Amino acid sequence: MSAPGQTRRSPETLEAWRYLLSPEGQSLLEAADSCQQGDVGQIAHLRRTWSQQQVSAALELSQARRRAQGKMANANSIVSDTLGLEQATGTVIATYKADRIHSLGIRQISDLCCGIGGDAMALSKTLSVIGMDSDPLKCWMTAVNADCPTECVDITDGSIPEGPIHIDPSRRDPDRSKRRHEPNEWSPSADYLKQLVQNHPDSVIKMGPGIDQNDLLFRPEGSEVEFISSEGHLLQAVLWTGCFQSARRRATQCDANGCRSLSSDDIHSPPVTATNWTSTWLHVPDPAVERAGLLGLLCSEWNLAEPAAGLGLLVGDQAADTPWLVPYEVADQIPWRVEKIKAWLKAHDGGPVEIRTRGRAVRDVDRLRNEFQGDGQTRWTVFGLRLGEHRVAVLTRPRNRDAAQPDSASKPANAS
């Protein structure tokens, strides 16, 4: 997703990347693959044979392919820079979106702000796709990766073909320092997106997972916002309009076993109940269903409730057997006092400790994890929660430790 109107790259940069796909360029790539990142001596050695731009492109591509492992099915052959890879949709989610589009009978689509072609690669398997981007290098990458035609244009000035569109607006500052969450700060802006949807009523707009649904001023009446997660991380939000919309709210979870969805036109808030922390199971919901406002659907199905309004965790007498929830068996609940927690863990054969929290009820998670870890054999998960005016520690063990989600402080490596 390249910002419209950005400075165009020099022809020499594009030629350096093109060179990498030639037989001579393959030799450079092999040398770059064995080059240690940041090793000045090795880089200087490469520049004795190849130009600075060729070496820079090779090192960038080599690094991008390493980072693409686990995100892109074609990680070893993809053509991408590291920033383009970071912003691209991974194969699993891109395939899910493409299958959903194709199932509606759509046969051609324009992929705007196509970037390196993360979505175009999946779309082009069953649809006729044209990629459009203001960056000639990104257009070339999409053409190579997705084997589809591309046009290097500023979409805010150029002509977009009639019919359905997919667009991935740029949500990053020009200096790459941080993401921009406000739609008015995107490129193209929210005002342009509103006009775009009016001209192309059948639209798919990729958004960041942290989007505020109340801030979508370009959202048409009755359109759908979908939150998509993978491996316990929220990775993407998507606005579906026109023929693509089917419910106002949707949560989708994708993993190695496929993709599944929950949807509704209404918010389904969870009930709140006073909790007896003995013989209780605490459940961590998949972030997609929480962000979609559909936790109440799971509560109805599994007889669950929140122990405090807005906490986002669910409790029940039994472990819910659903991929939407990770259950933890509660052993005890005590006041949040570090020494008291350490003593409890030591008395209960505590070994490795995972710490989870909500609403920043607990800080310094990394330090506390090391402080709580003991010499025992039992793995414990400590939830640091704020219940009313009190902070408490809920001491638990997961029913299926392999299914336990990452610590709340960790970040997804393949967010897009």
Coordinates of C-alpha atoms in Angstrom, one line a residue:
M1 CA 0.0 0.0 0.0
S2 CA 1.9 3.0 -1.3
A3 CA 0.6 6.5 -0.6
P4 CA -0.8 8.3 -3.6
G5 CA 1.3 11.3 -4.7
Q6 CA 4.5 10.0 -3.0
T7 CA 7.9 10.7 -4.5
R8 CA 8.6 8.3 -7.4
R9 CA 11.7 6.1 -7.2
S10 CA 14.6 6.6 -9.6
P11 CA 14.8 4.3 -12.7
E12 CA 18.1 3.0 -11.3
T13 CA 16.3 1.6 -8.2
L14 CA 13.8 -0.3 -10.3
E15 CA 16.5 -1.6 -12.6
A16 CA 18.5 -2.8 -9.6
W17 CA 15.6 -4.9 -8.4
R18 CA 14.9 -6.2 -11.9
Y19 CA 18.5 -7.3 -12.1
L20 CA 18.0 -9.6 -9.1
L21 CA 15.8 -11.8 -11.2
S22 CA 18.4 -12.3 -13.9
P23 CA 20.9 -15.2 -13.9
E24 CA 23.6 -12.8 -12.8
G25 CA 21.4 -11.3 -10.1
Q26 CA 20.7 -14.8 -8.7
S27 CA 24.4 -15.1 -8.0
L28 CA 24.2 -11.8 -6.1
L29 CA 21.2 -13.0 -4.1
E30 CA 23.0 -16.2 -3.1
A31 CA 25.9 -14.1 -1.8
A32 CA 23.5 -11.8 0.0
D33 CA 21.8 -14.7 1.7
S34 CA 25.0 -15.7 3.3
C35 CA 25.9 -12.2 4.3
Q36 CA 25.5 -11.4 8.0
Q37 CA 23.2 -8.4 8.6
G38 CA 25.2 -5.3 9.2
D39 CA 28.6 -6.9 8.4
V40 CA 30.4 -4.0 6.8
G41 CA 33.2 -6.1 5.6
Q42 CA 30.9 -8.6 3.8
I43 CA 28.9 -5.8 2.3
A44 CA 32.0 -4.1 1.0
H45 CA 33.1 -7.3 -0.6
L46 CA 29.8 -7.6 -2.5
R47 CA 30.2 -4.0 -3.8
R48 CA 33.5 -4.9 -5.4
T49 CA 31.5 -7.0 -7.9
W50 CA 28.0 -5.3 -7.9
S51 CA 26.8 -1.7 -7.7
Q52 CA 25.7 -0.2 -4.4
Q53 CA 22.0 -0.2 -5.5
Q54 CA 22.2 -3.8 -6.6
V55 CA 23.7 -4.9 -3.3
S56 CA 21.2 -2.8 -1.3
A57 CA 18.3 -4.4 -3.2
A58 CA 19.7 -7.9 -2.8
L59 CA 20.2 -7.5 1.0
E60 CA 16.7 -6.0 1.3
L61 CA 15.1 -8.9 -0.6
S62 CA 17.1 -11.5 1.3
Q63 CA 15.9 -10.0 4.6
A64 CA 12.3 -9.8 3.4
R65 CA 12.3 -13.4 2.3
R66 CA 13.5 -14.5 5.7
R67 CA 10.8 -12.4 7.4
A68 CA 8.2 -13.8 5.1
Q69 CA 8.6 -17.3 6.5
G70 CA 5.3 -18.3 8.1
K71 CA 3.4 -15.3 6.6
M72 CA 3.7 -15.9 2.8
A73 CA 3.3 -19.3 1.1
N74 CA 5.8 -18.2 -1.5
A75 CA 8.3 -16.8 1.1
N76 CA 11.3 -18.2 -0.7
S77 CA 10.4 -16.7 -4.1
I78 CA 8.5 -13.5 -3.2
V79 CA 9.9 -10.2 -4.5
S80 CA 9.5 -7.6 -1.7
D81 CA 11.3 -5.0 0.4
T82 CA 10.9 -5.4 4.2
L83 CA 8.4 -2.5 4.6
G84 CA 6.3 -3.8 1.8
L85 CA 6.2 -7.2 3.4
E86 CA 5.3 -5.8 6.8
Q87 CA 2.3 -4.0 5.2
A88 CA 1.2 -6.9 3.0
T89 CA -1.7 -9.3 3.8
G90 CA -0.4 -12.8 4.6
T91 CA -1.4 -15.7 2.5
V92 CA -4.0 -17.3 4.8
I93 CA -6.0 -14.1 5.3
A94 CA -5.6 -13.0 1.7
T95 CA -6.9 -16.4 0.5
Y96 CA -9.9 -16.1 2.8
K97 CA -10.8 -12.7 1.5
A98 CA -10.3 -13.8 -2.1
D99 CA -12.5 -16.8 -1.7
R100 CA -15.2 -14.7 -0.1
I101 CA -15.1 -12.3 -3.1
H102 CA -15.1 -15.1 -5.7
S103 CA -18.0 -16.9 -4.0
L104 CA -20.2 -13.9 -4.7
G105 CA -19.7 -14.4 -8.5
I106 CA -17.2 -11.6 -8.8
R107 CA -14.8 -12.3 -11.7
Q108 CA -12.7 -9.1 -12.0
I109 CA -11.5 -6.5 -9.5
S110 CA -9.1 -3.6 -9.2
D111 CA -6.6 -3.8 -6.4
L112 CA -5.8 -0.2 -5.4
C113 CA -2.7 0.7 -3.5
C114 CA -1.6 -2.8 -4.2
G115 CA 1.8 -2.7 -2.6
I116 CA 3.8 -5.8 -3.2
G117 CA 0.7 -7.7 -4.1
G118 CA -0.2 -9.6 -0.9
D119 CA -3.9 -9.5 -1.7
A120 CA -3.4 -9.6 -5.5
M121 CA -1.6 -12.9 -5.3
A122 CA -4.7 -14.5 -3.8
L123 CA -7.2 -12.6 -5.9
S124 CA -5.4 -13.5 -9.2
K125 CA -5.9 -17.2 -8.6
T126 CA -9.6 -17.0 -9.4
L127 CA -10.2 -13.5 -10.7
S128 CA -9.0 -11.1 -13.3
V129 CA -7.1 -8.5 -11.3
I130 CA -5.4 -5.2 -12.2
G131 CA -3.1 -3.8 -9.5
M132 CA -2.7 0.0 -9.2
D133 CA -0.1 1.9 -7.1
S134 CA 1.8 5.2 -7.2
D135 CA 5.2 3.5 -6.7
P136 CA 6.6 1.9 -9.8
L137 CA 8.7 -0.5 -7.8
K138 CA 5.6 -1.8 -6.0
C139 CA 3.7 -2.1 -9.2
W140 CA 6.5 -4.2 -10.6
M141 CA 6.6 -6.4 -7.5
T142 CA 2.9 -7.0 -7.7
A143 CA 3.2 -7.9 -11.4
V144 CA 5.9 -10.4 -10.6
N145 CA 4.3 -11.8 -7.5
A146 CA 0.7 -12.0 -8.7
D147 CA 1.3 -12.4 -12.4
C148 CA -1.2 -9.7 -13.2
P149 CA -1.2 -6.4 -15.1
T150 CA -0.5 -3.3 -13.1
E151 CA -0.7 0.5 -13.6
C152 CA 1.6 3.0 -11.9
V153 CA -0.8 5.8 -11.2
D154 CA -2.0 8.1 -8.4
I155 CA -5.5 6.8 -7.9
T156 CA -6.7 10.1 -6.7
D157 CA -5.9 11.6 -10.1
G158 CA -6.1 8.6 -12.4
S159 CA -9.0 6.7 -13.8
I160 CA -10.1 3.6 -11.9
P161 CA -11.8 0.9 -14.0
E162 CA -15.5 0.4 -13.3
G163 CA -16.6 -2.4 -11.1
P164 CA -15.6 -3.9 -7.7
I165 CA -12.4 -2.6 -6.0
H166 CA -10.1 -3.7 -3.2
I167 CA -8.0 -0.9 -1.6
D168 CA -5.3 -0.8 1.1
P169 CA -4.8 2.8 2.1
S170 CA -1.4 3.8 3.5
R171 CA -1.6 4.1 7.3
R172 CA 2.0 5.0 8.0
D173 CA 3.8 8.3 8.5
P174 CA 6.1 9.2 5.6
D175 CA 9.1 8.8 8.0
R176 CA 7.9 5.2 8.8
S177 CA 8.0 6.0 12.5
K178 CA 4.5 5.1 13.5
R179 CA 1.1 3.9 12.2
R180 CA -1.7 6.4 11.6
H181 CA -5.0 5.1 13.1
E182 CA -7.2 8.1 12.3
P183 CA -8.8 7.7 8.8
N184 CA -8.4 11.4 8.1
E185 CA -4.6 10.8 8.3
W186 CA -4.6 7.9 5.8
S187 CA -3.5 8.3 2.3
P188 CA -5.8 8.4 0.4
S189 CA -7.9 10.2 3.1
A190 CA -11.3 9.4 4.5
D191 CA -12.9 12.1 2.3
Y192 CA -11.5 10.4 -0.8
L193 CA -12.6 7.0 0.4
K194 CA -16.1 8.3 0.9
Q195 CA -16.2 9.5 -2.7
L196 CA -14.6 6.3 -3.9
V197 CA -17.2 4.1 -2.3
Q198 CA -19.9 6.3 -3.9
N199 CA -18.4 5.7 -7.3
H200 CA -17.6 2.0 -6.6
P201 CA -20.4 0.8 -4.3
D202 CA -18.9 -2.8 -4.3
S203 CA -15.8 -2.1 -2.3
V204 CA -13.4 -3.9 0.0
I205 CA -11.3 -1.6 2.2
K206 CA -8.5 -3.0 4.3
M207 CA -8.0 -1.3 7.6
G208 CA -5.8 -1.6 10.6
P209 CA -7.0 -3.9 13.4
G210 CA -7.1 -1.0 15.9
I211 CA -9.7 1.0 13.9
D212 CA -12.6 2.7 15.8
Q213 CA -15.8 1.7 14.1
N214 CA -17.4 5.0 15.2
D215 CA -14.7 6.9 13.3
L216 CA -15.5 5.4 9.8
L217 CA -17.1 8.5 8.3
F218 CA -16.8 7.0 4.9
R219 CA -18.8 3.9 5.9
P220 CA -22.1 3.5 4.0
E221 CA -25.3 2.5 5.8
G222 CA -25.7 -1.2 6.2
S223 CA -22.1 -2.0 5.3
E224 CA -20.0 -4.6 7.2
V225 CA -16.9 -4.3 9.4
E226 CA -15.0 -7.6 9.8
F227 CA -12.2 -8.2 12.3
I228 CA -9.8 -11.0 11.3
S229 CA -7.4 -12.8 13.7
S230 CA -4.8 -15.5 13.4
E231 CA -3.0 -17.4 16.1
G232 CA -4.5 -15.3 18.8
H233 CA -3.5 -12.0 17.3
L234 CA -5.8 -9.4 15.7
L235 CA -4.3 -8.7 12.3
Q236 CA -6.8 -6.9 10.1
A237 CA -10.1 -5.1 9.9
V238 CA -12.0 -5.0 6.6
L239 CA -15.0 -2.8 5.5
W240 CA -17.2 -4.7 3.0
T241 CA -19.8 -2.6 1.1
G242 CA -22.4 -3.1 -1.6
C243 CA -22.7 -6.7 -2.8
F244 CA -19.9 -7.8 -0.5
Q245 CA -21.7 -6.9 2.8
S246 CA -23.7 -9.6 4.6
A247 CA -23.9 -8.5 8.3
R248 CA -22.9 -5.3 10.0
R249 CA -20.5 -7.1 12.4
R250 CA -18.3 -10.1 11.7
A251 CA -15.4 -11.8 13.5
T252 CA -13.2 -14.2 11.6
Q253 CA -10.5 -16.5 12.9
C254 CA -8.0 -18.1 10.5
D255 CA -5.5 -20.8 11.4
A256 CA -4.0 -24.0 10.0
N257 CA -7.4 -25.7 10.2
G258 CA -9.1 -23.0 8.1
C259 CA -11.2 -20.0 8.8
R260 CA -14.5 -19.6 10.7
S261 CA -16.8 -16.6 11.4
L262 CA -19.4 -15.3 13.7
S263 CA -21.6 -12.5 12.5
S264 CA -24.6 -10.4 13.5
D265 CA -26.2 -7.1 12.7
D266 CA -26.3 -6.1 16.4
I267 CA -23.9 -5.8 19.3
H268 CA -24.0 -8.8 21.6
S269 CA -22.6 -7.7 25.0
P270 CA -21.8 -10.3 27.6
P271 CA -23.8 -10.5 30.8
V272 CA -22.0 -9.6 34.1
T273 CA -22.0 -11.9 37.1
A274 CA -20.5 -12.0 40.6
T275 CA -17.8 -14.7 40.4
N276 CA -17.0 -17.5 42.8
W277 CA -13.4 -18.1 42.0
T278 CA -13.4 -21.7 43.1
S279 CA -14.3 -24.4 40.6
T280 CA -14.3 -21.7 37.9
W281 CA -12.9 -21.6 34.3
L282 CA -11.6 -18.3 33.0
H283 CA -11.8 -17.9 29.2
V284 CA -9.7 -15.6 27.0
P285 CA -11.7 -14.7 23.9
D286 CA -10.2 -14.5 20.4
P287 CA -9.6 -10.8 19.9
A288 CA -11.6 -10.7 16.7
V289 CA -14.9 -11.7 18.4
E290 CA -14.2 -9.2 21.2
R291 CA -13.6 -6.3 18.8
A292 CA -16.6 -7.2 16.7
G293 CA -18.8 -6.8 19.8
L294 CA -20.0 -10.4 19.7
L295 CA -18.9 -11.9 23.0
G296 CA -22.5 -12.2 24.0
L297 CA -23.0 -14.9 21.3
L298 CA -20.4 -17.1 23.0
C299 CA -21.9 -16.4 26.4
S300 CA -25.3 -17.6 25.3
E301 CA -23.9 -20.8 23.7
W302 CA -21.5 -21.7 26.6
N303 CA -23.3 -20.2 29.7
L304 CA -20.5 -17.7 30.3
A305 CA -20.4 -14.1 31.7
E306 CA -17.9 -11.4 32.5
P307 CA -16.8 -11.0 36.1
A308 CA -16.7 -7.2 35.6
A309 CA -18.3 -5.1 32.9
G310 CA -15.9 -4.4 30.0
L311 CA -13.2 -6.8 31.3
G312 CA -13.3 -8.8 28.1
L313 CA -12.7 -12.1 29.9
L314 CA -15.4 -14.7 30.5
V315 CA -16.0 -17.1 33.4
G316 CA -18.1 -20.3 33.6
D317 CA -18.4 -23.5 35.6
Q318 CA -17.0 -25.6 32.7
A319 CA -14.4 -25.2 30.0
A320 CA -15.9 -24.1 26.7
D321 CA -14.9 -26.3 23.9
T322 CA -14.6 -23.8 21.0
P323 CA -11.7 -22.3 19.0
W324 CA -13.0 -18.9 19.9
L325 CA -12.0 -19.2 23.6
V326 CA -8.9 -20.4 25.4
P327 CA -10.0 -21.8 28.8
Y328 CA -7.9 -21.6 32.0
E329 CA -8.7 -23.6 35.1
V330 CA -8.8 -21.2 38.1
A331 CA -6.8 -22.5 41.1
D332 CA -7.1 -19.4 43.4
Q333 CA -7.7 -15.7 43.5
I334 CA -5.7 -13.5 45.8
P335 CA -4.9 -9.7 46.2
W336 CA -2.3 -8.4 43.8
R337 CA 0.7 -8.3 46.1
V338 CA 4.0 -9.4 44.6
E339 CA 5.4 -11.1 47.6
K340 CA 2.1 -12.9 48.3
I341 CA 2.0 -14.1 44.7
K342 CA 5.6 -15.3 44.8
A343 CA 4.8 -17.2 48.0
W344 CA 1.7 -18.8 46.5
L345 CA 3.6 -20.0 43.4
K346 CA 6.5 -21.4 45.5
A347 CA 4.0 -23.3 47.6
H348 CA 2.4 -24.8 44.5
D349 CA 5.5 -26.1 42.7
G350 CA 5.7 -23.0 40.5
G351 CA 8.0 -23.1 37.5
P352 CA 7.7 -21.1 34.3
V353 CA 5.1 -18.3 34.7
E354 CA 3.0 -16.5 32.1
I355 CA 1.5 -13.2 33.0
R356 CA -1.7 -11.8 31.4
T357 CA -3.4 -8.6 32.1
R358 CA -6.2 -6.3 30.9
G359 CA -6.5 -2.5 30.8
R360 CA -2.9 -2.1 32.1
A361 CA -3.8 -3.3 35.5
V362 CA -0.3 -4.7 35.7
R363 CA 2.9 -3.1 34.4
D364 CA 6.4 -4.3 34.1
V365 CA 5.2 -7.7 32.9
D366 CA 8.6 -8.9 31.7
R367 CA 10.3 -8.1 35.0
L368 CA 7.5 -9.7 37.0
R369 CA 7.6 -12.8 34.8
N370 CA 11.3 -13.3 35.8
E371 CA 10.6 -12.5 39.4
F372 CA 7.7 -15.0 39.6
Q373 CA 9.4 -17.8 37.9
G374 CA 10.4 -20.6 40.3
D375 CA 12.3 -23.9 40.3
G376 CA 9.3 -26.1 40.3
Q377 CA 7.7 -28.2 37.5
T378 CA 4.2 -26.7 37.3
R379 CA 3.5 -24.0 34.7
W380 CA 1.1 -21.3 36.0
T381 CA -0.6 -18.4 34.2
V382 CA -1.2 -15.4 36.5
F383 CA -3.9 -13.0 35.4
G384 CA -3.5 -9.5 36.9
L385 CA -6.9 -7.9 36.8
R386 CA -8.7 -4.8 38.2
L387 CA -12.1 -5.8 39.6
G388 CA -13.8 -2.6 40.8
E389 CA -11.3 -0.7 43.0
H390 CA -9.1 -3.7 43.7
R391 CA -6.3 -5.4 41.8
V392 CA -6.3 -9.2 42.1
A393 CA -4.2 -12.1 40.9
V394 CA -6.1 -15.0 39.4
L395 CA -3.9 -18.0 39.4
T396 CA -4.7 -20.5 36.6
R397 CA -3.5 -23.4 34.5
P398 CA -4.6 -23.7 30.9
R399 CA -6.6 -26.7 29.9
N400 CA -4.5 -27.0 26.7
R401 CA -1.2 -25.4 27.2
D402 CA -0.3 -25.6 23.5
A403 CA -3.4 -23.5 22.7
A404 CA -2.5 -20.8 25.2
Q405 CA -2.3 -17.4 23.6
P406 CA 0.8 -15.2 23.7
D407 CA 1.5 -12.8 26.6
S408 CA -0.5 -9.6 26.4
A409 CA 2.7 -7.7 26.1
S410 CA 3.8 -9.6 23.0
K411 CA 3.2 -8.2 19.5
P412 CA 2.3 -10.1 16.3
A413 CA 5.2 -10.6 13.9
N414 CA 3.0 -10.6 10.8
A415 CA 0.5 -7.9 11.4
S416 CA -0.8 -6.2 8.3

